[in-house]
Short mmCIF file of C-alpha atoms (C1' of nucleotides) in Angstrom, two decimals:
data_model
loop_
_atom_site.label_atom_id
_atom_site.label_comp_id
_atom_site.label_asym_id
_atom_site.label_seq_id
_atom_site.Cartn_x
_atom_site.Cartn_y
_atom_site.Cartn_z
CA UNK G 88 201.68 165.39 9.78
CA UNK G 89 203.54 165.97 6.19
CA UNK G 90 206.55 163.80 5.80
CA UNK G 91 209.16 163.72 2.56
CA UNK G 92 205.79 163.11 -0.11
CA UNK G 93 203.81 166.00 1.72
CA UNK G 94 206.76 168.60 1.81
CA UNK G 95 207.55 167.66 -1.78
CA UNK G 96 204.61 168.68 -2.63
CA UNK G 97 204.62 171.89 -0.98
CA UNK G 98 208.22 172.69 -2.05
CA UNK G 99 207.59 172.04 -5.69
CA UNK G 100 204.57 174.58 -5.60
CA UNK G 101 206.80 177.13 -3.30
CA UNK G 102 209.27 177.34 -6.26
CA UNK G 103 207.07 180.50 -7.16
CA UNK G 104 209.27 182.45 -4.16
CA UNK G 105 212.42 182.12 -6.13
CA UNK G 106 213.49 185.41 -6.70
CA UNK G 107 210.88 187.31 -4.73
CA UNK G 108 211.89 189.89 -1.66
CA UNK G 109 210.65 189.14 1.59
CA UNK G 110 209.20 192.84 3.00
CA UNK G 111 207.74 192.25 6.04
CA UNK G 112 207.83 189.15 8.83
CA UNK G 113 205.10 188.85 11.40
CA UNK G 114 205.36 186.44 14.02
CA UNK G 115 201.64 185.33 16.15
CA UNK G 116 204.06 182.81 18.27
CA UNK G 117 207.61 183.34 19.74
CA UNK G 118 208.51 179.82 20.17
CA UNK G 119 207.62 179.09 16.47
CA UNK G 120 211.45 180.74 15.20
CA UNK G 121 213.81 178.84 16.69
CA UNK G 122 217.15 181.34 16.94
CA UNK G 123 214.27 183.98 17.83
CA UNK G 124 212.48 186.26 15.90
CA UNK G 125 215.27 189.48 15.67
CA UNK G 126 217.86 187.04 14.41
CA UNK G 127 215.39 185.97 11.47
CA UNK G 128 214.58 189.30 10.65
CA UNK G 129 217.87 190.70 10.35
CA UNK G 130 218.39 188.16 7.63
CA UNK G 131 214.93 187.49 6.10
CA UNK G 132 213.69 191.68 5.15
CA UNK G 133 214.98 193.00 2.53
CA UNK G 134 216.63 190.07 1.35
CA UNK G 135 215.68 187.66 -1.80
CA UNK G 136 215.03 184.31 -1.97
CA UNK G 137 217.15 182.30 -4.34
CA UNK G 138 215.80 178.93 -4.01
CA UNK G 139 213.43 176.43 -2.57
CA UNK G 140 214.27 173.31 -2.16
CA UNK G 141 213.39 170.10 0.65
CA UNK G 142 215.69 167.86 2.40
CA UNK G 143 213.75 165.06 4.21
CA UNK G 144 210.82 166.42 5.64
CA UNK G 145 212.45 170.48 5.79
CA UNK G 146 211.90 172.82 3.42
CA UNK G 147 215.07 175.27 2.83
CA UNK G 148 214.80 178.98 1.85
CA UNK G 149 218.34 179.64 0.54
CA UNK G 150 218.74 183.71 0.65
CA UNK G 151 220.57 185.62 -1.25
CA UNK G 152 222.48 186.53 1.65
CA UNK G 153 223.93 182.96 1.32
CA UNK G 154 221.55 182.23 4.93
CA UNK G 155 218.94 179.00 4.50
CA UNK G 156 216.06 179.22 6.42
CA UNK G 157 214.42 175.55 7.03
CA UNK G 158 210.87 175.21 7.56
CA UNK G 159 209.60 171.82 9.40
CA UNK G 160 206.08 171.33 9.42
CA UNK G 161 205.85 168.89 12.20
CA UNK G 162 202.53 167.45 13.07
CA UNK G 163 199.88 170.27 11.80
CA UNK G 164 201.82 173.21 10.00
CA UNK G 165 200.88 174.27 6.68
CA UNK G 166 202.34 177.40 3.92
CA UNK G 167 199.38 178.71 2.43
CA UNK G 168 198.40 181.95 0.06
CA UNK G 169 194.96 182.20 0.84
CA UNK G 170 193.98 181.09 4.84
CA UNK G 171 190.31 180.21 4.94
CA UNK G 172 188.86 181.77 8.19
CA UNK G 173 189.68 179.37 10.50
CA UNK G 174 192.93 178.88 9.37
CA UNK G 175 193.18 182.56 10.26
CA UNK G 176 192.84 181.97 14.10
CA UNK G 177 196.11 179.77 13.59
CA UNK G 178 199.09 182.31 12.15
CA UNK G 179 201.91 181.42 13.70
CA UNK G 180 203.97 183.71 11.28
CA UNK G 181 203.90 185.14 7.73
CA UNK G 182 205.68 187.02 4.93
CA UNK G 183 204.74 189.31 3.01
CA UNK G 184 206.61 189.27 -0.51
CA UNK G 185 207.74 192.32 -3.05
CA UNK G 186 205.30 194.66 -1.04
CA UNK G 187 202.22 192.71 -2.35
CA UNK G 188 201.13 189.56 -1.55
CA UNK G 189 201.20 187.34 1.96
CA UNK G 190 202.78 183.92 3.14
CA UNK G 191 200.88 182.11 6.07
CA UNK G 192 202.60 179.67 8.09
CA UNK G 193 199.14 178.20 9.76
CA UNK G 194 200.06 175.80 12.21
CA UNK G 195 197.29 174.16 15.14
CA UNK G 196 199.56 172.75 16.96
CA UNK G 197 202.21 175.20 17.14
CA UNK G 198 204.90 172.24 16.87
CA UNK G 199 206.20 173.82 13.67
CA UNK G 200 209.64 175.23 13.48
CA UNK G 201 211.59 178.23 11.46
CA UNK G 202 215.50 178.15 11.80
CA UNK G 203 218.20 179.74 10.46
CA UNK G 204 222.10 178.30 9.23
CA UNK G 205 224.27 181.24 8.43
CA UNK G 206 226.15 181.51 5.53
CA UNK G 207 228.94 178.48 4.93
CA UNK G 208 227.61 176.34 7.95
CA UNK G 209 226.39 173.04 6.88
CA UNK G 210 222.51 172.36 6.99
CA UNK G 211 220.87 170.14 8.86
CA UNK G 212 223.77 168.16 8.51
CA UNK G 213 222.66 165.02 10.71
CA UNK G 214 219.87 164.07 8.15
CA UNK G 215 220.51 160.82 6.37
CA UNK G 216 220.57 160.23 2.90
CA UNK G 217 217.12 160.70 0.74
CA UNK G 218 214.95 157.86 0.74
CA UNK G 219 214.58 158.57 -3.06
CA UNK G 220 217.56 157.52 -3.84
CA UNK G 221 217.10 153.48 -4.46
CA UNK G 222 220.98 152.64 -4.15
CA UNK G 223 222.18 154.49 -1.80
CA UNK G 224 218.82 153.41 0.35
CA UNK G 225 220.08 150.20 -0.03
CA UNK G 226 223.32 150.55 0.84
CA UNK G 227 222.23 152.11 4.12
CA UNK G 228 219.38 149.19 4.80
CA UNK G 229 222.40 146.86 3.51
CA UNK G 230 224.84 147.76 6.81
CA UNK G 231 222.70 148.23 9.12
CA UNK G 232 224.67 146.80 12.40
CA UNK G 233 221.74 147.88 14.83
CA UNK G 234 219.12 144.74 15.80
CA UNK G 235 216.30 147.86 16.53
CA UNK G 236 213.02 146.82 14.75
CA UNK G 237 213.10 147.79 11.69
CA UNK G 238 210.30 150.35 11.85
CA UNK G 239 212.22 152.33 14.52
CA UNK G 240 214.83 152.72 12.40
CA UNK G 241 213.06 153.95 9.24
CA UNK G 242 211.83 156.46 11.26
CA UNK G 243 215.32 157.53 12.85
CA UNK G 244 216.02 160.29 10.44
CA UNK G 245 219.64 160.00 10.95
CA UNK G 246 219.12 156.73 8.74
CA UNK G 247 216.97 158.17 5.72
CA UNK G 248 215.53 161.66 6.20
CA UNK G 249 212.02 161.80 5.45
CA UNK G 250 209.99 158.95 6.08
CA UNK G 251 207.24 159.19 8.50
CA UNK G 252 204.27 156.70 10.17
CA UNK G 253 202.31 156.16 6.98
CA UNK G 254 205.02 155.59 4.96
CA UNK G 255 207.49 153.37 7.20
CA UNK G 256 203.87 151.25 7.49
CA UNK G 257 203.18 151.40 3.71
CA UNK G 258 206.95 150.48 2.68
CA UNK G 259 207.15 147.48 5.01
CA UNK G 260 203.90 146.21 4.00
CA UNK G 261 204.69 146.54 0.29
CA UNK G 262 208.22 144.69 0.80
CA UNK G 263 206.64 142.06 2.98
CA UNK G 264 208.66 142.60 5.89
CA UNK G 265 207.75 142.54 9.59
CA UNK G 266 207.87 145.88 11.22
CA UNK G 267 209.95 144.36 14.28
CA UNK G 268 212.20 142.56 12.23
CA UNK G 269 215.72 143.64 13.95
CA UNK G 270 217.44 145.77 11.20
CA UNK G 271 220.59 143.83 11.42
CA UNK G 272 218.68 140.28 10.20
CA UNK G 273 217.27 141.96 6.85
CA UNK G 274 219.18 139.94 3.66
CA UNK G 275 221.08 141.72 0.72
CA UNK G 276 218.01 140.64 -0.90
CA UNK G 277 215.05 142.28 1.70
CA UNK G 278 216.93 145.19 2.04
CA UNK G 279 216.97 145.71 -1.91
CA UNK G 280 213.21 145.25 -1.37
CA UNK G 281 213.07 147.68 1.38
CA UNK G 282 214.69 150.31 -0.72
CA UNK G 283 212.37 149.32 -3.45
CA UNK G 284 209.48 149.67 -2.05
CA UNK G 285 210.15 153.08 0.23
CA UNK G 286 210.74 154.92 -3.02
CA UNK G 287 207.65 153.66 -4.82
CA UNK G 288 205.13 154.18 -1.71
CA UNK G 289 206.80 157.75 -1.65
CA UNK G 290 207.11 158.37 -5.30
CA UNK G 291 203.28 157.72 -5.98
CA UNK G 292 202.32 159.32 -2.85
CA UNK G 293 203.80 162.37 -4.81
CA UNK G 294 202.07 161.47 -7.92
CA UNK G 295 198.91 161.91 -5.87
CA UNK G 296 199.81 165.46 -4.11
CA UNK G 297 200.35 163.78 -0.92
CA UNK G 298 198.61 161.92 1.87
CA UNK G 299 195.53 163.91 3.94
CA UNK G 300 194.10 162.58 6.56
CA UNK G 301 193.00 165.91 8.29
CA UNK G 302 195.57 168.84 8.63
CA UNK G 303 197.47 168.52 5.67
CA UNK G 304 197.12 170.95 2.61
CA UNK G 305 199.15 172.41 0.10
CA UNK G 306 199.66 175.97 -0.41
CA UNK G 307 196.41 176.07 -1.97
CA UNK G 308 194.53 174.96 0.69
CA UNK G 309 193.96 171.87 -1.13
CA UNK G 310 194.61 168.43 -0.41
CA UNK G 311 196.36 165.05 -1.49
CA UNK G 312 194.52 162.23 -2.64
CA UNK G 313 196.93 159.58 -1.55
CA UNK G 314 194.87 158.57 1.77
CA UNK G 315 192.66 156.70 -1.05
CA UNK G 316 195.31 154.22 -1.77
CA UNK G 317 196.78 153.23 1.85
CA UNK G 318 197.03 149.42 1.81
CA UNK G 319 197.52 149.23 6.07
CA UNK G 320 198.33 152.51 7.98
CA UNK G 321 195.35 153.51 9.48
CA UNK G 322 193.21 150.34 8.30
CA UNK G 323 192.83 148.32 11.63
CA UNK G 324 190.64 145.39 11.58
CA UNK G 325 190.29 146.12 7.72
CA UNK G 326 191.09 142.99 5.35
CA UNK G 327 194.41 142.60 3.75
CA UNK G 328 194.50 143.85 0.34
CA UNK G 329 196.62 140.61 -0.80
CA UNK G 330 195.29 138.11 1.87
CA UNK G 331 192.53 139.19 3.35
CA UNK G 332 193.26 138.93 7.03
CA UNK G 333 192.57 142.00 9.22
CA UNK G 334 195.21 144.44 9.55
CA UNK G 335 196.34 144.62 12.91
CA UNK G 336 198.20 147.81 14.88
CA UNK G 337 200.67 147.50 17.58
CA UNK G 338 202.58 150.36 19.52
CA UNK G 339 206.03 150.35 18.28
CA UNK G 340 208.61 152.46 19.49
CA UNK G 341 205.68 154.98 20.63
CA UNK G 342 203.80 154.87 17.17
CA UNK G 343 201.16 152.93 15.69
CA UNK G 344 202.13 150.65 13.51
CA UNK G 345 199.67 148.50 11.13
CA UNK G 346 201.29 145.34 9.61
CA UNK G 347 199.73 142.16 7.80
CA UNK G 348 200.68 139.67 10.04
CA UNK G 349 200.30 137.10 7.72
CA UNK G 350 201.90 138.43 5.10
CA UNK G 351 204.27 139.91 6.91
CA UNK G 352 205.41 137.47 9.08
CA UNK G 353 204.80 139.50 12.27
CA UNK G 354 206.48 137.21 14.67
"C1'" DA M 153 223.70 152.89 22.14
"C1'" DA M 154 219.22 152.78 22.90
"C1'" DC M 155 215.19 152.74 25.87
"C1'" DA M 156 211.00 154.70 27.97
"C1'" DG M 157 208.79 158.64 29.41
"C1'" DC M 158 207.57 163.01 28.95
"C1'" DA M 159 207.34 167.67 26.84
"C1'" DC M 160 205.67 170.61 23.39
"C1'" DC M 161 200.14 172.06 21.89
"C1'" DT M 162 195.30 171.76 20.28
"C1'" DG M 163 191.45 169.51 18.31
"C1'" DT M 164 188.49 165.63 17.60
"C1'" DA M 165 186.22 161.25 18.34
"C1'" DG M 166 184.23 157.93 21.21
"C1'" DG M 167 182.39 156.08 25.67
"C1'" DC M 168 179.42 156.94 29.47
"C1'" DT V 262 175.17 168.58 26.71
"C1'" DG V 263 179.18 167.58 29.45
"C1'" DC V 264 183.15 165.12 31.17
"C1'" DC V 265 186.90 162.11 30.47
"C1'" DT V 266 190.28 159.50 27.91
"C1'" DA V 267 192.84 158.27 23.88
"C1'" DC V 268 194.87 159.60 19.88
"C1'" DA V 269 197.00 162.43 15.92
"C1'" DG V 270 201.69 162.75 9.17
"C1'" DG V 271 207.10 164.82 14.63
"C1'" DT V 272 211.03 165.77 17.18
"C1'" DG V 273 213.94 166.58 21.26
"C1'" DC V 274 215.27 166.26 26.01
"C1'" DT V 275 216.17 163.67 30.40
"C1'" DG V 276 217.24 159.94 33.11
"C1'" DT V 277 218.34 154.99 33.18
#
DNA sequence: AACAGCACCTGTAGGC
DNA sequence: TGCCTACAGGTGCTGT
């Protein structure tokens, strides 16, 4: 469900942990902590959190320990405060912090993962750069040597951590690029574009709290409003916002995709 | 390297 | 109402 404009979100709003002991840990699934559930405890209780922060489409938990903790929400995970009462039927894990109050990790699907890298080890260290990050985006769109379709490889997070369906979709759409385009062909010129565009679809997908189409929330229980302003994910049949021709949706690489072909050039 | 296919799970929407 | 299929913001494994 969330990807980098989602967890963002989230992480920006978890920044009230910093500082805060974790107490307690209950876990409602096994398979949800990934070392398994003693080897997160023994670091987690007791210890404080120093800082929240994302990388692609993780959220990290550095402890004080020196430990980081990533969170990845997959398809239907959420961190919430206050679960309404279905949400309750969902618990897959939470914390409880200084003694007082609870963290929920409500998750449908139970696709969600906890993990742990131990003090010194690098983190997650196959993600690609941020997506954020216009030049080096463009550097990395720039030598691509692979002739993949382009929207397989914005989704490869070994390329650019953190960009999902809606916003591979969105980007290519707003750049005017086919989503099968092999990512070898793109010019110095499209792949500027490219890196243009990904951090502007993402960057006011932020502005607007994220995208919600059903699962997603932030730890409020509230959600984004960005589903208002999708120009083609999810908008089959739909006119074009620039052309008018209906938006059409083709499996790629085991995903919908939804393109202009018109103004995309679908070929 | 890079596919496709399937696995992991549950809920919802649509057709009949 | 029920049954069945397709589909869902993601990733990871296996075999080819």
């Amino acid at each position: 469900m969330p990807e980098l404009p989602e967890v963002e979100t989230v992480v920006r709003e978890l920044k009230t942990l910093e500082g805060r002991e974790i107490t307690q840990l209950r876990v409602g699934w096994q398979k949800t902590v990934t070392p398994g559930v003693p080897v997160l405890r023994s670091s987690m209780l007791g210890c404080r959190i120093r800082t929240v922060s994302r990388r692609g489409k993780y959220i990290l938990l550095e402890l004080e320990n020196g430990d980081t903790v990533t969170v990845h929400l997959r398809m239907t995970g959420k961190l919430i405060f206050e679960p309404s009462e279905k949400d309750k039927n969902y618990v897959r894990l939470s914390l409880e912090l200084d003694g007082r109050d609870w963290l929920y990790f409500v998750d449908v699907r139970k696709f969600g993962r906890f993990d742990l890298f131990r003090s010194g080890a690098p983190v997650l260290p196959s993600l690609g750069p941020e997506p954020l990050e216009e030049k080096e985006t463009t550097r990395v769109l720039l030598n691509l040597k692979s002739r993949r379709e382009l929207k397989k490889i914005l989704l490869d997070q070994k390329v650019l951590a953190g960009v999902g369906n809606i916003y591979a979709d969105e980007a290519l759409f707003l750049a005017g690029l086919s989503p099968d385009l092999p990512g070898a062909d793109l010019s110095s010129k499209e792949a500027k574009t490219l890196a243009k565009a990904l951090s502007k679809v993402l960057n006011a997908s932020i502005a607007n709290m994220g995208t919600t189409l059903s699962d997603y929330r932030n730890t409020k229980n509230i959600g984004g409003e960005n589903q208002n302003y999708l120009k083609v994910y999810g908008q089959t049949g739909q006119p074009c916002p620039r052309c008018a021709t209906a938006i059409s949706r083709k499996v790629i690489g085991g995903r919908s995709t939804h393109f202009c072909s018109k103004c995309q050039g679908f070929s």
